[in-house]
Amino acid sequence: MAEWLLSASWQRRAKAMTAAAGSAGRAAVPLLLCALLAPGGAYVLDDSDGLGREFDGIGAVSGGGATSRLLVNYPEPYRSQILDYLFKPNFGASLHILKVEIGGDGQTTDGTEPSHMHYALDENYFRGYEWWLMKEAKKRNPNITLIGLPWSFPGWLGKGFDWPYVNLQLTAYYVVTWIVGAKRYHDLDIDYIGILRKMLNYQGLQRVKIIASDNLWESISASMLLDAELFKVVDVIGAHYPGTHSAKDAKLTGKKLWSSEDFSTLNSDMGAGCWGRILNQNYINGYMTSTIAWNLVASYYEQLPYGRCGLMTAQEPWSGHYVVESPVWVSAHTTQFTQPGWYYLKTVGHLEKGGSYVALTDGLGNLTIIIETMSHKHSKCIRPFLPYFNVSQQFATFVLKGSFSEIPELQVWYTKLGKTSERFLFKQLDSLWLLDSDGSFTLSLHEDELFTLTTLTTGRKGSYPLPPKSQPFPSTYKDDFNVDYPFFSEAPNFADQTGVFEYFTNIEDPGEHHFTLRQVLNQRPITWAADASNTISIIGDYNWTNLTIKCDVYIETPDTGGVFIAGRVNKGGILIRSARGIFFWIFANGSYRVTGDLAGWIIYALGRVEVTAKKWYTLTLTIKGHFTSGMLNDKSLWTDIPVNFPKNGWAAIGTHSFEFAQFDNFLVEATR
């Protein structure tokens, strides 16, 4: 070791002293041996007095809801590339944790995710895409932590009430079946879940840990201090959007504290600044040892609520285009140079002129230091409100003591957010040579920067050839749903907003409609969202203006059943109840209706038609300029009804209520 140290050239030392950040385009040079000449704060990093809390990892959420919907439809190799950027160690975001929605059939932000139990006697562990996503994450990182959380519940659990805890044992059983199914059918071990310790133990799942309440610090932390049994079973107290601070009672428990949902911010440089700030300050201010971003990847139609609030963007499976956004590389500053099981140092905190620093060690001699100087203006998260603070240019001297005092060299990674001319994302600089510096170094810090200094040499800015260029949704799109053994239960590019639309094999019709798309819920799910009383699945380009939609439809419910096709649908997600558009309905009672909204309050036309349940019909809706026309079985039903709003929106299919219905031979031809 000594010979190796002595063999390092004086040229390399001089280069490290004068050019580290210079290679990143400015003179933020670590001035070794010159600390006394640099006015500013001095910060000691020392493990002599023990270590801080154990680090549990950085992660992201898929779900809450339907945020990865379009990802599964990406062609290869682009889908695998996206997954590598998210999960592959020492490549991109290199996430330590994946948290997924336990699908409950309900609208939970940007769509619905199917339950493994639509009904009490129904179990299917191959619906949706979260199973697939967890397996893909595990392929890339076998040590990734898996967490499940229900955002909604199928209606049968409520026993007639809009509340999932009418029968606690039944709901606990429902969640446990998901955990057991993950293992039995996909060989996935779920690591954390909500409170149901007795049921878990009864099923032999003692290894699964409990995170609670996975919402707010209170009242769970206060209850834990008063209830010894509750205190015993909870392993982690998780809170959503804590604003980097935890409650007094939560700290008093001595339990692990996590920000179990955070971020939710546009993945611009502003979002990256938010992410970089809270990754450090969640621990400094609130002792949170894990931060989990909502959401993993913005793989849902951008005009839905919270569009592009993922760590990266992948919302065009039809083109293969995706964007590795700056929050991916901000994540890498922490994730590539730490692992769960490392420990924070006690000596972490805020910088004198704004910003913060944390340091972590594996206890085996490795050290990682992350420094952020995110400005108030460029690091606002979507919630909560961010009190004003100031960040200004400063020199910061760091002194390594204790077991770190003999570290000879630190690798340096650098990010600068902001103006394109000054912007750098996760750039490796020349390393810092500490041999003759008494374990100290000085950095010149500016606003909106991230530095990682580490003994680890495994960091990498992974890359692939540029993906295809962005393209709008195809102007002509058709799907006959003729898939015998679908890999995923949902048809490509359809995004369910209420209800669940699944591939269906119609054994009663061996002919043209043997394979269809079926709406499979007949009871409204239990959800916190103000969803619609109708079911609806959207598809296409939000900018579509003039379009013709054609679809075969089959009403299964006699007398009261009804279905629709629609265009220019202008809202979705948690706003779906108030969606406007042009909706063409037919009903089993022999009537039709044309409305300007999903709720059916704005009526453009209505009348009688020869329609009944249990028969196939072909609906055609044409919207051009300010007029719309419709046909039933290729015969004109109405023409040139004036429509002035909305000007554009998605195409859609759906049902009048939560009822069974089928759709086939969907076709849309559109222009903007």
Coordinates of N, CA, C and O in Angstrom, one line a residue, residues 134-232:
M134 N -41.5 -5.8 -10.8 CA -40.7 -6.2 -9.6 C -39.7 -7.3 -10.0 O -38.5 -7.3 -9.6
K135 N -40.1 -8.2 -10.9 CA -39.1 -9.2 -11.4 C -38.0 -8.6 -12.2 O -36.9 -9.0 -12.1
E136 N -38.3 -7.6 -13.0 CA -37.3 -6.9 -13.8 C -36.3 -6.2 -12.9 O -35.1 -6.1 -13.2
A137 N -36.9 -5.5 -11.9 CA -36.0 -4.9 -10.9 C -35.1 -5.8 -10.2 O -33.9 -5.6 -10.0
K138 N -35.6 -7.0 -9.8 CA -34.8 -8.0 -9.2 C -33.8 -8.6 -10.1 O -32.7 -9.0 -9.6
K139 N -34.1 -8.7 -11.4 CA -33.1 -9.2 -12.3 C -31.8 -8.3 -12.3 O -30.7 -8.8 -12.4
R140 N -32.1 -7.0 -12.2 CA -31.0 -6.1 -12.3 C -30.3 -5.9 -10.9 O -29.1 -5.7 -10.8
N141 N -31.1 -5.9 -9.9 CA -30.5 -5.8 -8.5 C -31.2 -6.8 -7.6 O -32.3 -6.5 -7.0
P142 N -30.6 -7.9 -7.4 CA -31.2 -9.0 -6.6 C -31.4 -8.5 -5.1 O -32.3 -9.1 -4.4
N143 N -30.7 -7.5 -4.7 CA -30.9 -7.0 -3.3 C -31.9 -5.9 -3.1 O -32.0 -5.4 -2.0
I144 N -32.6 -5.6 -4.2 CA -33.6 -4.4 -4.1 C -34.7 -4.8 -3.1 O -35.1 -5.9 -3.0
T145 N -35.0 -3.8 -2.3 CA -36.1 -3.9 -1.3 C -37.5 -3.7 -2.0 O -37.7 -2.8 -2.7
L146 N -38.4 -4.6 -1.8 CA -39.7 -4.6 -2.4 C -40.8 -4.2 -1.3 O -40.8 -4.8 -0.2
I147 N -41.6 -3.2 -1.6 CA -42.7 -2.8 -0.7 C -44.0 -2.8 -1.4 O -44.1 -2.4 -2.6
G148 N -45.1 -3.2 -0.8 CA -46.4 -3.2 -1.4 C -47.3 -2.3 -0.5 O -47.2 -2.3 0.7
L149 N -48.2 -1.5 -1.2 CA -49.1 -0.7 -0.5 C -50.4 -0.6 -1.3 O -50.4 -0.3 -2.5
P150 N -51.6 -0.9 -0.7 CA -52.8 -0.7 -1.5 C -53.3 0.8 -1.4 O -53.3 1.4 -0.3
W151 N -53.5 1.4 -2.6 CA -54.1 2.7 -2.6 C -55.6 2.7 -2.7 O -56.3 3.7 -2.5
S152 N -56.1 1.6 -3.2 CA -57.6 1.4 -3.2 C -57.9 -0.1 -3.0 O -57.0 -0.9 -2.9
F153 N -59.2 -0.4 -2.9 CA -59.6 -1.8 -2.6 C -60.8 -2.2 -3.5 O -61.6 -1.3 -3.7
P154 N -60.9 -3.4 -3.9 CA -62.1 -3.8 -4.6 C -63.3 -3.7 -3.7 O -63.3 -3.8 -2.5
G155 N -64.5 -3.4 -4.4 CA -65.7 -3.0 -3.6 C -66.2 -4.1 -2.7 O -66.8 -3.7 -1.7
W156 N -66.0 -5.4 -3.0 CA -66.6 -6.4 -2.2 C -66.0 -6.4 -0.7 O -66.7 -6.9 0.2
L157 N -64.8 -5.8 -0.5 CA -64.3 -5.8 0.8 C -65.1 -4.9 1.7 O -65.0 -5.0 3.0
G158 N -65.8 -3.9 1.2 CA -66.5 -2.9 2.0 C -67.8 -3.4 2.5 O -68.5 -2.8 3.4
K159 N -68.3 -4.6 2.0 CA -69.6 -5.2 2.5 C -70.7 -4.1 2.5 O -71.5 -4.0 3.4
G160 N -70.7 -3.4 1.4 CA -71.8 -2.4 1.2 C -71.4 -1.0 1.7 O -72.2 0.0 1.4
F161 N -70.2 -0.8 2.3 CA -69.8 0.5 2.7 C -68.5 0.9 1.9 O -67.8 0.0 1.4
D162 N -68.3 2.2 1.8 CA -67.2 2.7 1.1 C -66.0 2.8 2.0 O -65.4 3.9 2.2
W163 N -65.6 1.7 2.6 CA -64.6 1.7 3.6 C -64.0 0.3 3.7 O -64.7 -0.7 3.8
P164 N -62.7 0.1 3.6 CA -62.1 -1.2 3.5 C -61.9 -2.0 4.8 O -61.5 -3.1 4.8
Y165 N -62.2 -1.3 5.9 CA -61.9 -1.9 7.2 C -63.1 -2.3 8.0 O -63.1 -2.3 9.2
V166 N -64.2 -2.5 7.3 CA -65.4 -3.0 7.9 C -65.1 -4.4 8.6 O -65.6 -4.6 9.7
N167 N -64.4 -5.2 7.9 CA -64.0 -6.5 8.4 C -62.5 -6.5 8.3 O -61.9 -6.8 7.3
L168 N -61.8 -6.3 9.4 CA -60.3 -6.1 9.5 C -59.7 -7.4 9.0 O -58.7 -7.4 8.3
Q169 N -60.2 -8.6 9.5 CA -59.6 -9.8 9.2 C -59.7 -10.1 7.7 O -58.7 -10.6 7.1
L170 N -60.8 -9.7 7.1 CA -61.0 -10.0 5.6 C -60.0 -9.1 4.8 O -59.4 -9.6 3.9
T171 N -59.8 -7.9 5.2 CA -58.9 -7.0 4.5 C -57.5 -7.4 4.7 O -56.7 -7.4 3.7
A172 N -57.1 -7.8 5.9 CA -55.8 -8.4 6.2 C -55.5 -9.6 5.3 O -54.4 -9.8 4.7
Y173 N -56.5 -10.5 5.2 CA -56.4 -11.7 4.4 C -56.2 -11.3 2.9 O -55.3 -11.9 2.2
Y174 N -56.9 -10.3 2.5 CA -56.8 -9.9 1.1 C -55.3 -9.4 0.8 O -54.7 -9.8 -0.3
V175 N -54.7 -8.6 1.7 CA -53.4 -8.2 1.5 C -52.4 -9.3 1.6 O -51.4 -9.4 0.8
V176 N -52.6 -10.2 2.5 CA -51.7 -11.3 2.6 C -51.7 -12.2 1.4 O -50.7 -12.8 1.0
T177 N -52.9 -12.4 0.8 CA -52.9 -13.2 -0.4 C -52.0 -12.7 -1.5 O -51.4 -13.4 -2.3
W178 N -52.0 -11.3 -1.6 CA -51.1 -10.7 -2.5 C -49.6 -11.0 -2.3 O -48.9 -11.3 -3.2
I179 N -49.2 -11.0 -1.0 CA -47.9 -11.3 -0.6 C -47.5 -12.8 -0.9 O -46.5 -13.1 -1.5
V180 N -48.5 -13.6 -0.5 CA -48.3 -15.1 -0.8 C -48.2 -15.4 -2.3 O -47.4 -16.1 -2.8
G181 N -49.1 -14.7 -3.0 CA -49.1 -14.9 -4.5 C -47.9 -14.4 -5.2 O -47.4 -15.0 -6.1
A182 N -47.3 -13.3 -4.6 CA -46.0 -12.8 -5.2 C -44.9 -13.9 -5.1 O -44.1 -14.0 -6.0
K183 N -44.9 -14.6 -4.0 CA -43.9 -15.6 -3.8 C -44.3 -16.9 -4.6 O -43.4 -17.4 -5.3
R184 N -45.5 -17.3 -4.5 CA -45.9 -18.6 -5.1 C -45.8 -18.5 -6.7 O -45.4 -19.5 -7.3
Y185 N -46.2 -17.4 -7.2 CA -46.3 -17.4 -8.7 C -45.2 -16.6 -9.4 O -45.0 -16.8 -10.6
H186 N -44.5 -15.8 -8.6 CA -43.4 -15.0 -9.2 C -42.1 -15.1 -8.5 O -41.1 -14.4 -8.9
D187 N -42.0 -15.9 -7.4 CA -40.8 -16.0 -6.6 C -40.3 -14.7 -6.1 O -39.1 -14.4 -6.1
L188 N -41.2 -13.8 -5.7 CA -40.9 -12.5 -5.2 C -41.1 -12.4 -3.7 O -42.2 -12.8 -3.2
D189 N -40.1 -12.0 -2.9 CA -40.2 -11.8 -1.5 C -40.5 -10.4 -1.2 O -39.7 -9.5 -1.5
I190 N -41.7 -10.1 -0.7 CA -42.1 -8.7 -0.3 C -41.5 -8.4 1.0 O -41.6 -9.2 2.0
D191 N -40.8 -7.3 1.2 CA -40.0 -7.0 2.4 C -40.8 -6.2 3.4 O -40.7 -6.3 4.6
Y192 N -41.7 -5.3 2.9 CA -42.5 -4.4 3.8 C -43.9 -4.3 3.3 O -44.2 -4.3 2.1
I193 N -44.8 -4.1 4.3 CA -46.2 -4.0 4.0 C -46.8 -3.2 5.2 O -46.2 -2.9 6.1
G194 N -48.2 -2.9 5.1 CA -48.8 -2.2 6.2 C -49.1 -3.1 7.4 O -48.7 -4.2 7.4
I195 N -49.9 -2.6 8.3 CA -50.1 -3.3 9.6 C -51.0 -4.5 9.4 O -52.2 -4.3 9.1
L196 N -50.5 -5.6 9.6 CA -51.3 -6.9 9.7 C -50.4 -8.0 10.3 O -50.4 -9.1 9.7
R197 N -49.8 -7.7 11.4 CA -48.7 -8.6 11.9 C -49.3 -10.0 12.2 O -48.7 -11.0 11.9
K198 N -50.5 -10.1 12.9 CA -51.0 -11.4 13.3 C -51.3 -12.3 12.0 O -51.0 -13.4 12.0
M199 N -51.9 -11.7 11.0 CA -52.2 -12.4 9.8 C -50.9 -12.9 9.1 O -50.8 -14.0 8.6
L200 N -49.9 -12.0 9.1 CA -48.6 -12.3 8.5 C -48.0 -13.5 9.2 O -47.6 -14.5 8.6
N201 N -48.0 -13.5 10.5 CA -47.4 -14.5 11.3 C -48.1 -15.8 11.1 O -47.5 -16.9 11.0
Y202 N -49.5 -15.7 11.0 CA -50.3 -16.9 10.9 C -50.0 -17.6 9.5 O -50.0 -18.8 9.4
Q203 N -49.6 -16.8 8.5 CA -49.3 -17.4 7.2 C -47.8 -17.7 7.1 O -47.3 -18.0 6.0
G204 N -47.0 -17.6 8.2 CA -45.6 -17.9 8.1 C -44.8 -16.9 7.5 O -43.7 -17.1 7.0
L205 N -45.3 -15.6 7.5 CA -44.5 -14.5 6.9 C -43.9 -13.6 7.9 O -44.0 -12.4 7.8
Q206 N -43.2 -14.2 8.9 CA -42.6 -13.4 10.0 C -41.5 -12.5 9.4 O -41.2 -11.4 10.0
R207 N -40.9 -12.8 8.3 CA -39.8 -12.0 7.7 C -40.3 -10.7 7.1 O -39.5 -9.8 7.0
V208 N -41.6 -10.6 6.8 CA -42.1 -9.4 6.2 C -42.3 -8.3 7.3 O -42.9 -8.6 8.3
K209 N -41.7 -7.2 7.1 CA -41.7 -6.1 8.1 C -42.9 -5.1 7.9 O -43.5 -5.1 6.8
I210 N -43.2 -4.4 8.9 CA -44.3 -3.5 8.9 C -43.9 -2.1 8.9 O -43.0 -1.6 9.6
I211 N -44.5 -1.3 7.9 CA -44.3 0.1 7.8 C -45.7 0.8 8.0 O -46.7 0.4 7.5
A212 N -45.7 1.8 8.9 CA -47.0 2.4 9.3 C -46.7 3.9 9.6 O -45.6 4.3 10.0
S213 N -47.7 4.8 9.4 CA -48.9 4.5 8.8 C -48.8 4.6 7.3 O -49.8 4.4 6.5
D214 N -47.6 4.9 6.8 CA -47.4 5.1 5.4 C -48.3 6.3 4.9 O -48.8 6.2 3.8
N215 N -48.4 7.3 5.7 CA -49.2 8.5 5.4 C -48.7 9.7 6.2 O -48.1 10.6 5.6
L216 N -49.0 9.7 7.5 CA -48.7 10.8 8.4 C -47.9 10.3 9.6 O -48.0 9.2 10.0
W217 N -47.1 11.2 10.1 CA -46.4 10.9 11.4 C -47.4 10.6 12.5 O -47.2 9.7 13.3
E218 N -48.4 11.4 12.5 CA -49.4 11.3 13.6 C -50.6 10.7 12.9 O -50.9 10.9 11.7
S219 N -51.4 9.9 13.6 CA -51.3 9.7 15.0 C -50.6 8.4 15.4 O -50.6 8.0 16.5
I220 N -50.1 7.8 14.3 CA -49.5 6.4 14.6 C -48.3 6.5 15.6 O -48.2 5.7 16.5
S221 N -47.5 7.6 15.5 CA -46.3 7.6 16.4 C -46.8 7.9 17.9 O -46.2 7.3 18.8
A222 N -47.8 8.7 18.0 CA -48.3 8.9 19.4 C -48.9 7.7 20.0 O -48.7 7.3 21.1
S223 N -49.6 6.9 19.1 CA -50.3 5.7 19.5 C -49.2 4.7 19.9 O -49.4 3.9 20.9
M224 N -48.1 4.6 19.2 CA -47.1 3.7 19.5 C -46.4 3.9 20.8 O -46.1 3.0 21.5
L225 N -46.3 5.2 21.2 CA -45.8 5.5 22.5 C -46.7 5.1 23.7 O -46.2 4.9 24.8
L226 N -48.0 4.9 23.4 CA -48.9 4.5 24.4 C -49.3 3.1 24.4 O -49.9 2.5 25.3
D227 N -49.0 2.4 23.3 CA -49.5 1.0 23.1 C -48.3 0.1 22.8 O -47.7 0.1 21.7
A228 N -47.9 -0.7 23.8 CA -46.7 -1.5 23.8 C -46.8 -2.5 22.6 O -45.8 -2.8 22.0
E229 N -48.0 -3.1 22.4 CA -48.1 -4.1 21.4 C -48.0 -3.5 20.0 O -47.3 -4.1 19.1
L230 N -48.6 -2.3 19.8 CA -48.4 -1.6 18.5 C -46.9 -1.3 18.3 O -46.4 -1.4 17.2
F231 N -46.3 -0.7 19.4 CA -44.9 -0.4 19.3 C -44.0 -1.5 18.8 O -43.1 -1.4 18.0
K232 N -44.4 -2.7 19.3 CA -43.5 -3.9 19.1 C -43.6 -4.3 17.6 O -42.6 -4.7 17.0

